Amino acid sequence: MTDTAPLPHALPSSRTWSGIHPSAQPAAEERAARWIPDQVRDDGRDVGDRLHAPSSTVPAPLDVDPIDPDAAWAAFVRRDRGCDGRFVVTVSSTRIYCRPSCAARRPRREHVGFLADGAAARAAGYRACRRCLPDDVARDAAAVTRALTLLDGAERPPSLADLAAAVGYAPSHFQRLFTRATGLSPAAYARDHRAVRAAATLRAEGSVTDAIYAAGYAAPSRFYADAAALGMAPAAWARGGAGETIAWCVLPAPAGTLLVAQTARGLCHVALDESPAALATLLPAATLVRADAQATARAARWVATAAAVPLDPALPAAQRCALLLAAVRLAAR
């Protein structure tokens, strides 16, 4: 039972990159990564305190699987952060290699080449740019991955200072790093995770009071502010959606399909690769109906907004999926 509607801005499929450079050996290691577009400009004057501002323009994916010099050059010119970690840019006149998003002035085209990674560039005699620090791409992604894991497992959301210290970054720098990689601030992600946990606890406990404290809320007021994401009163959710009419539809998403369910109040449930039968199990007392054109269009707008949020392609697939769902819930508020 699926009702699939077109999605205006679904993320493109994964691409495979291999190194191509005049001075490199052809045995450069092939690397695979999901294309998740992002465009960032950066003044780059202070490496430890850079400010990144996402562009409103979502660039088109590169059209070929191996590194195409023209497509890679276009990504380099527009400082496409979505390509960071997928290849490095070498400059023969200075013998350095950079991230595609490096803020430095662009060299002449004939001096530029492209390799799979920093190891290949170093083997070819290049040194890392001290401005964009291309070898830190993997370290940054590992820090964000670790932070997401810590937030998922925390009974109460840690402070930004504690979270940044746990992954080895200064708080202000890590705030920007995390937001750039996930599309959400650490605090916003923690609030969404806590609200999801509260919804699950509410169904298991059947008591609003028990769910509030089991989910880690210090006070009921914060819980009721987050309860808007339920699409119904918390007591109705605890009773399996009793008295509620829920309209559902299934939409395409970057990692599969999304089941999107909503009430007259708004979004009440979103899940990847889930059937309407699962929704009936979650909320057995509710009346489930297929969404009409208006409700489907509303759901498609939420999903399109979420799919346009730039995510670091180096993050594990499971975390990217969780971030997509969080972005849908945020878009629906």
Tab-separated table of C-alpha atoms in Angstrom:
chain	number	residue	atom	x	y	z
A	1	MET	CA	0.000	0.000	0.000
A	2	THR	CA	1.931	3.010	-1.201
A	3	ASP	CA	0.947	6.344	-2.612
A	4	THR	CA	4.010	7.818	-4.248
A	5	ALA	CA	4.107	11.491	-5.187
A	6	PRO	CA	6.978	13.258	-7.002
A	7	LEU	CA	9.539	14.992	-4.823
A	8	PRO	CA	10.869	18.275	-6.212
A	9	HIS	CA	14.306	18.149	-4.626
A	10	ALA	CA	15.354	14.576	-3.831
A	11	LEU	CA	19.094	14.133	-3.349
A	12	PRO	CA	20.917	12.482	-6.249
A	13	SER	CA	22.389	9.033	-6.107
A	14	SER	CA	25.892	8.117	-5.012
A	15	ARG	CA	28.903	8.691	-7.235
A	16	THR	CA	32.284	7.016	-7.462
A	17	TRP	CA	35.485	9.052	-7.835
A	18	SER	CA	38.938	7.987	-8.938
A	19	GLY	CA	42.064	10.100	-9.186
A	20	ILE	CA	43.163	11.571	-12.512
A	21	HIS	CA	46.240	13.796	-12.587
A	22	PRO	CA	49.121	14.246	-15.056
A	23	SER	CA	51.796	13.535	-12.435
A	24	ALA	CA	50.013	10.758	-10.536
A	25	GLN	CA	50.066	7.013	-11.016
A	26	PRO	CA	46.832	5.583	-12.467
A	27	ALA	CA	46.531	3.197	-9.514
A	28	ALA	CA	45.039	5.914	-7.321
A	29	GLU	CA	42.477	4.351	-5.009
A	30	GLU	CA	38.838	4.717	-6.013
A	31	ARG	CA	36.538	6.223	-3.434
A	32	ALA	CA	32.754	6.193	-3.223
A	33	ALA	CA	30.556	8.835	-1.640
A	34	ARG	CA	26.915	9.936	-1.743
A	35	TRP	CA	26.437	13.225	-3.485
A	36	ILE	CA	24.836	15.609	-0.999
A	37	PRO	CA	25.193	19.107	-2.465
A	38	ASP	CA	26.348	22.082	-0.459
A	39	GLN	CA	27.983	25.339	-1.411
A	40	VAL	CA	29.903	27.411	1.081
A	41	ARG	CA	31.948	30.573	0.861
A	42	ASP	CA	34.513	31.332	3.530
A	43	ASP	CA	36.842	34.282	4.076
A	44	GLY	CA	39.372	31.785	5.416
A	45	ARG	CA	41.470	34.386	7.263
A	46	ASP	CA	41.464	32.526	10.578
A	47	VAL	CA	41.595	28.757	10.249
A	48	GLY	CA	40.440	28.138	13.818
A	49	ASP	CA	37.552	30.565	13.645
A	50	ARG	CA	36.152	30.349	10.147
A	51	LEU	CA	32.577	31.332	9.461
A	52	HIS	CA	30.758	29.320	6.799
A	53	ALA	CA	27.519	30.510	5.257
A	54	PRO	CA	25.555	28.064	3.057
A	55	SER	CA	24.474	29.322	-0.325
A	56	SER	CA	20.847	29.336	-1.327
A	57	THR	CA	21.816	27.763	-4.651
A	58	VAL	CA	22.017	23.982	-4.741
A	59	PRO	CA	24.576	22.978	-7.389
A	60	ALA	CA	23.896	20.171	-9.827
A	61	PRO	CA	25.756	16.898	-9.282
A	62	LEU	CA	28.820	16.150	-11.366
A	63	ASP	CA	27.750	14.099	-14.309
A	64	VAL	CA	30.351	11.330	-14.486
A	65	ASP	CA	31.663	8.651	-12.189
A	66	PRO	CA	35.455	9.146	-12.558
A	67	ILE	CA	36.846	12.588	-11.781
A	68	ASP	CA	35.983	14.692	-14.775
A	69	PRO	CA	38.437	17.622	-14.944
A	70	ASP	CA	35.868	20.120	-16.220
A	71	ALA	CA	33.223	19.152	-13.662
A	72	ALA	CA	35.782	19.090	-10.841
A	73	TRP	CA	37.093	22.498	-11.922
A	74	ALA	CA	33.540	23.889	-11.819
A	75	ALA	CA	33.123	22.521	-8.271
A	76	PHE	CA	36.453	24.100	-7.300
A	77	VAL	CA	35.475	27.475	-8.774
A	78	ARG	CA	32.201	27.555	-6.828
A	79	ARG	CA	33.959	26.325	-3.642
A	80	ASP	CA	31.625	23.344	-3.404
A	81	ARG	CA	31.911	21.906	0.101
A	82	GLY	CA	29.917	18.868	-1.019
A	83	CYS	CA	33.082	17.695	-2.783
A	84	ASP	CA	35.353	18.032	0.248
A	85	GLY	CA	36.702	14.581	1.049
A	86	ARG	CA	35.795	13.251	-2.397
A	87	PHE	CA	38.861	14.583	-4.185
A	88	VAL	CA	41.640	17.122	-3.636
A	89	VAL	CA	42.807	19.929	-5.888
A	90	THR	CA	46.507	20.160	-6.735
A	91	VAL	CA	48.282	23.334	-7.883
A	92	SER	CA	51.475	22.690	-9.840
A	93	SER	CA	52.779	26.269	-9.529
A	94	THR	CA	52.868	26.129	-5.713
A	95	ARG	CA	53.026	22.341	-5.208
A	96	ILE	CA	50.169	22.375	-2.699
A	97	TYR	CA	46.849	20.517	-2.548
A	98	CYS	CA	43.562	21.905	-1.224
A	99	ARG	CA	39.964	21.101	-0.503
A	100	PRO	CA	37.597	21.991	-3.354
A	101	SER	CA	36.073	24.593	-1.005
A	102	CYS	CA	39.380	26.303	-0.180
A	103	ALA	CA	38.905	30.065	0.241
A	104	ALA	CA	42.175	30.994	-1.446
A	105	ARG	CA	42.187	32.835	-4.760
A	106	ARG	CA	41.770	30.451	-7.697
A	107	PRO	CA	44.947	29.680	-9.682
A	108	ARG	CA	45.067	29.525	-13.459
A	109	ARG	CA	43.306	26.505	-14.899
A	110	GLU	CA	46.416	25.040	-16.500
A	111	HIS	CA	48.096	24.770	-13.084
A	112	VAL	CA	45.254	22.777	-11.516
A	113	GLY	CA	44.818	19.015	-11.291
A	114	PHE	CA	42.672	16.610	-9.284
A	115	LEU	CA	43.529	13.549	-7.202
A	116	ALA	CA	41.494	11.092	-5.154
A	117	ASP	CA	42.850	12.097	-1.747
A	118	GLY	CA	45.661	13.666	0.237
A	119	ALA	CA	47.704	10.469	0.244
A	120	ALA	CA	47.798	10.451	-3.549
A	121	ALA	CA	48.715	14.141	-3.591
A	122	ARG	CA	51.560	13.659	-1.118
A	123	ALA	CA	52.839	10.703	-3.126
A	124	ALA	CA	52.908	12.996	-6.161
A	125	GLY	CA	55.033	15.551	-4.293
A	126	TYR	CA	52.416	18.027	-3.064
A	127	ARG	CA	52.007	19.425	0.466
A	128	ALA	CA	48.760	20.262	2.258
A	129	CYS	CA	47.363	23.793	2.098
A	130	ARG	CA	47.747	25.524	5.479
A	131	ARG	CA	44.658	27.615	4.848
A	132	CYS	CA	41.956	25.000	4.232
A	133	LEU	CA	43.696	22.019	5.937
A	134	PRO	CA	42.469	19.340	3.498
A	135	ASP	CA	43.670	16.473	5.687
A	136	ASP	CA	41.283	17.553	8.461
A	137	VAL	CA	38.187	16.547	6.467
A	138	ALA	CA	38.218	12.996	7.864
A	139	ARG	CA	38.916	14.255	11.406
A	140	ASP	CA	35.994	16.687	11.257
A	141	ALA	CA	33.610	13.996	10.010
A	142	ALA	CA	34.757	11.609	12.747
A	143	ALA	CA	34.132	14.294	15.391
A	144	VAL	CA	30.589	14.941	14.161
A	145	THR	CA	29.874	11.199	13.988
A	146	ARG	CA	31.096	10.794	17.564
A	147	ALA	CA	29.035	13.773	18.750
A	148	LEU	CA	25.866	12.363	17.172
A	149	THR	CA	26.507	9.049	18.912
A	150	LEU	CA	26.979	10.822	22.253
A	151	LEU	CA	23.772	12.819	21.801
A	152	ASP	CA	21.822	9.689	20.872
A	153	GLY	CA	22.983	7.905	24.010
A	154	ALA	CA	22.712	10.740	26.527
A	155	GLU	CA	19.890	10.648	29.076
A	156	ARG	CA	20.066	14.438	29.252
A	157	PRO	CA	21.526	16.582	26.460
A	158	PRO	CA	25.117	17.608	27.273
A	159	SER	CA	26.144	21.249	27.109
A	160	LEU	CA	27.898	22.491	23.971
A	161	ALA	CA	31.110	22.901	25.965
A	162	ASP	CA	30.987	19.311	27.228
A	163	LEU	CA	30.115	17.925	23.797
A	164	ALA	CA	32.904	19.863	22.068
A	165	ALA	CA	35.423	18.830	24.722
A	166	ALA	CA	34.463	15.174	24.282
A	167	VAL	CA	35.414	15.303	20.590
A	168	GLY	CA	38.420	17.601	20.974
A	169	TYR	CA	37.218	20.934	19.575
A	170	ALA	CA	36.600	24.428	20.884
A	171	PRO	CA	32.850	25.025	21.477
A	172	SER	CA	32.317	27.861	18.980
A	173	HIS	CA	34.261	26.102	16.237
A	174	PHE	CA	32.486	22.792	16.837
A	175	GLN	CA	29.076	24.490	16.777
A	176	ARG	CA	29.785	25.695	13.243
A	177	LEU	CA	31.357	22.395	12.217
A	178	PHE	CA	28.400	20.330	13.478
A	179	THR	CA	25.800	22.650	11.935
A	180	ARG	CA	27.572	22.687	8.584
A	181	ALA	CA	27.790	18.877	8.512
A	182	THR	CA	24.248	18.091	9.702
A	183	GLY	CA	22.077	21.127	8.933
A	184	LEU	CA	21.135	21.298	12.635
A	185	SER	CA	22.811	22.775	15.677
A	186	PRO	CA	23.776	20.314	18.440
A	187	ALA	CA	20.999	21.757	20.611
A	188	ALA	CA	18.364	21.393	17.864
A	189	TYR	CA	19.391	17.789	17.197
A	190	ALA	CA	19.297	16.989	20.920
A	191	ARG	CA	15.808	18.495	21.276
A	192	ASP	CA	14.503	16.485	18.331
A	193	HIS	CA	16.032	13.268	19.658
A	194	ARG	CA	14.526	13.862	23.081
A	195	ALA	CA	11.085	14.523	21.567
A	196	VAL	CA	11.270	11.270	19.574
A	197	ARG	CA	12.262	9.391	22.716
A	198	ALA	CA	9.390	11.003	24.601
A	199	ALA	CA	6.912	9.840	21.951
A	200	ALA	CA	8.188	6.260	22.182
A	201	THR	CA	8.112	6.356	25.977
A	202	LEU	CA	4.610	7.805	25.949
A	203	ARG	CA	3.286	4.825	23.989
A	204	ALA	CA	5.177	2.369	26.209
A	205	GLU	CA	4.329	3.927	29.561
A	206	GLY	CA	0.814	5.154	28.782
A	207	SER	CA	1.348	7.972	31.272
A	208	VAL	CA	2.259	11.527	30.324
A	209	THR	CA	3.983	12.192	33.643
A	210	ASP	CA	6.080	9.032	33.452
A	211	ALA	CA	7.043	9.782	29.857
A	212	ILE	CA	8.185	13.323	30.706
A	213	TYR	CA	10.811	12.203	33.182
A	214	ALA	CA	11.731	8.958	31.439
A	215	ALA	CA	12.598	10.960	28.312
A	216	GLY	CA	14.933	13.245	30.263
A	217	TYR	CA	12.846	16.388	30.606
A	218	ALA	CA	13.586	18.431	33.720
A	219	ALA	CA	10.172	20.099	33.652
A	220	PRO	CA	6.771	19.459	32.015
A	221	SER	CA	6.785	22.851	30.256
A	222	ARG	CA	9.623	21.813	27.906
A	223	PHE	CA	7.881	18.532	27.143
A	224	TYR	CA	4.622	20.222	26.183
A	225	ALA	CA	6.528	22.637	23.944
A	226	ASP	CA	8.052	19.672	22.088
A	227	ALA	CA	4.752	17.750	22.093
A	228	ALA	CA	3.619	19.780	19.078
A	229	ALA	CA	5.597	17.253	17.015
A	230	LEU	CA	3.073	14.578	18.025
A	231	GLY	CA	0.339	16.169	15.944
A	232	MET	CA	-2.129	15.494	18.741
A	233	ALA	CA	-2.477	15.872	22.492
A	234	PRO	CA	0.034	13.753	24.433
A	235	ALA	CA	-2.835	11.909	26.137
A	236	ALA	CA	-4.295	10.977	22.742
A	237	TRP	CA	-0.901	9.678	21.608
A	238	ALA	CA	-0.618	7.590	24.768
A	239	ARG	CA	-4.025	6.059	23.952
A	240	GLY	CA	-2.893	5.014	20.485
A	241	GLY	CA	-4.300	8.024	18.643
A	242	ALA	CA	-7.820	7.624	19.978
A	243	GLY	CA	-10.210	10.118	18.375
A	244	GLU	CA	-7.678	11.235	15.725
A	245	THR	CA	-7.902	11.002	11.946
A	246	ILE	CA	-4.468	10.539	10.375
A	247	ALA	CA	-3.784	11.091	6.674
A	248	TRP	CA	-0.775	9.225	5.299
A	249	CYS	CA	1.214	9.193	2.076
A	250	VAL	CA	4.475	7.631	0.867
A	251	LEU	CA	7.031	9.883	-0.822
A	252	PRO	CA	10.410	9.241	-2.455
A	253	ALA	CA	13.438	10.180	-0.370
A	254	PRO	CA	17.216	10.142	-0.845
A	255	ALA	CA	17.586	6.834	0.995
A	256	GLY	CA	14.348	5.067	0.037
A	257	THR	CA	10.754	6.108	0.685
A	258	LEU	CA	9.242	8.138	3.486
A	259	LEU	CA	5.948	7.373	5.183
A	260	VAL	CA	4.568	10.761	6.205
A	261	ALA	CA	1.506	10.913	8.462
A	262	GLN	CA	-0.319	14.039	9.597
A	263	THR	CA	-3.366	15.150	11.521
A	264	ALA	CA	-5.245	18.432	11.361
A	265	ARG	CA	-2.611	19.797	13.767
A	266	GLY	CA	0.373	18.819	11.618
A	267	LEU	CA	2.948	16.078	11.232
A	268	CYS	CA	2.546	13.199	13.672
A	269	HIS	CA	4.886	10.522	12.279
A	270	VAL	CA	7.606	10.141	9.644
A	271	ALA	CA	9.678	7.030	8.969
A	272	LEU	CA	11.934	5.595	6.283
A	273	ASP	CA	10.798	2.533	4.340
A	274	GLU	CA	7.795	1.946	6.587
A	275	SER	CA	4.365	0.792	5.430
A	276	PRO	CA	0.959	2.143	6.484
A	277	ALA	CA	0.488	-1.148	8.341
A	278	ALA	CA	3.293	-0.104	10.695
A	279	LEU	CA	1.452	3.157	11.317
A	280	ALA	CA	-1.651	1.172	12.256
A	281	THR	CA	0.439	-0.777	14.752
A	282	LEU	CA	1.912	2.401	16.243
A	283	LEU	CA	-1.450	4.190	16.560
A	284	PRO	CA	-4.083	1.440	16.542
A	285	ALA	CA	-6.934	3.581	17.867
A	286	ALA	CA	-6.643	6.256	15.169
A	287	THR	CA	-8.587	6.394	11.908
A	288	LEU	CA	-6.120	6.118	9.018
A	289	VAL	CA	-6.942	7.553	5.599
A	290	ARG	CA	-4.927	8.043	2.438
A	291	ALA	CA	-3.833	11.695	2.157
A	292	ASP	CA	-5.664	13.850	-0.366
A	293	ALA	CA	-3.848	16.047	-2.908
A	294	GLN	CA	-3.557	18.989	-0.529
A	295	ALA	CA	-2.123	16.946	2.347
A	296	THR	CA	0.246	15.123	-0.013
A	297	ALA	CA	1.516	18.420	-1.420
A	298	ARG	CA	2.090	19.709	2.109
A	299	ALA	CA	4.047	16.568	3.008
A	300	ALA	CA	6.076	16.855	-0.205
A	301	ARG	CA	7.074	20.414	0.750
A	302	TRP	CA	8.307	19.193	4.138
A	303	VAL	CA	10.328	16.417	2.559
A	304	ALA	CA	11.743	18.676	-0.162
A	305	THR	CA	12.845	21.199	2.442
A	306	ALA	CA	14.511	18.441	4.461
A	307	ALA	CA	16.175	16.858	1.422
A	308	ALA	CA	17.715	20.217	0.491
A	309	VAL	CA	19.551	20.401	3.833
A	310	PRO	CA	23.254	19.772	3.086
A	311	LEU	CA	24.677	16.768	4.935
A	312	ASP	CA	28.311	15.712	5.140
A	313	PRO	CA	28.627	12.692	2.809
A	314	ALA	CA	31.303	11.277	5.136
A	315	LEU	CA	28.731	10.649	7.881
A	316	PRO	CA	27.500	7.050	8.251
A	317	ALA	CA	24.345	6.259	6.286
A	318	ALA	CA	22.330	5.541	9.439
A	319	GLN	CA	23.140	8.971	10.839
A	320	ARG	CA	22.279	10.689	7.552
A	321	CYS	CA	18.908	8.928	7.612
A	322	ALA	CA	18.267	10.032	11.202
A	323	LEU	CA	19.205	13.607	10.268
A	324	LEU	CA	16.838	13.515	7.294
A	325	LEU	CA	13.951	12.509	9.553
A	326	ALA	CA	14.881	15.228	12.046
A	327	ALA	CA	14.937	17.759	9.202
A	328	VAL	CA	11.445	16.695	8.072
A	329	ARG	CA	10.107	17.132	11.604
A	330	LEU	CA	11.749	20.552	11.821
A	331	ALA	CA	10.357	21.609	8.432
A	332	ALA	CA	6.845	20.607	9.522
A	333	ARG	CA	6.866	22.827	12.629
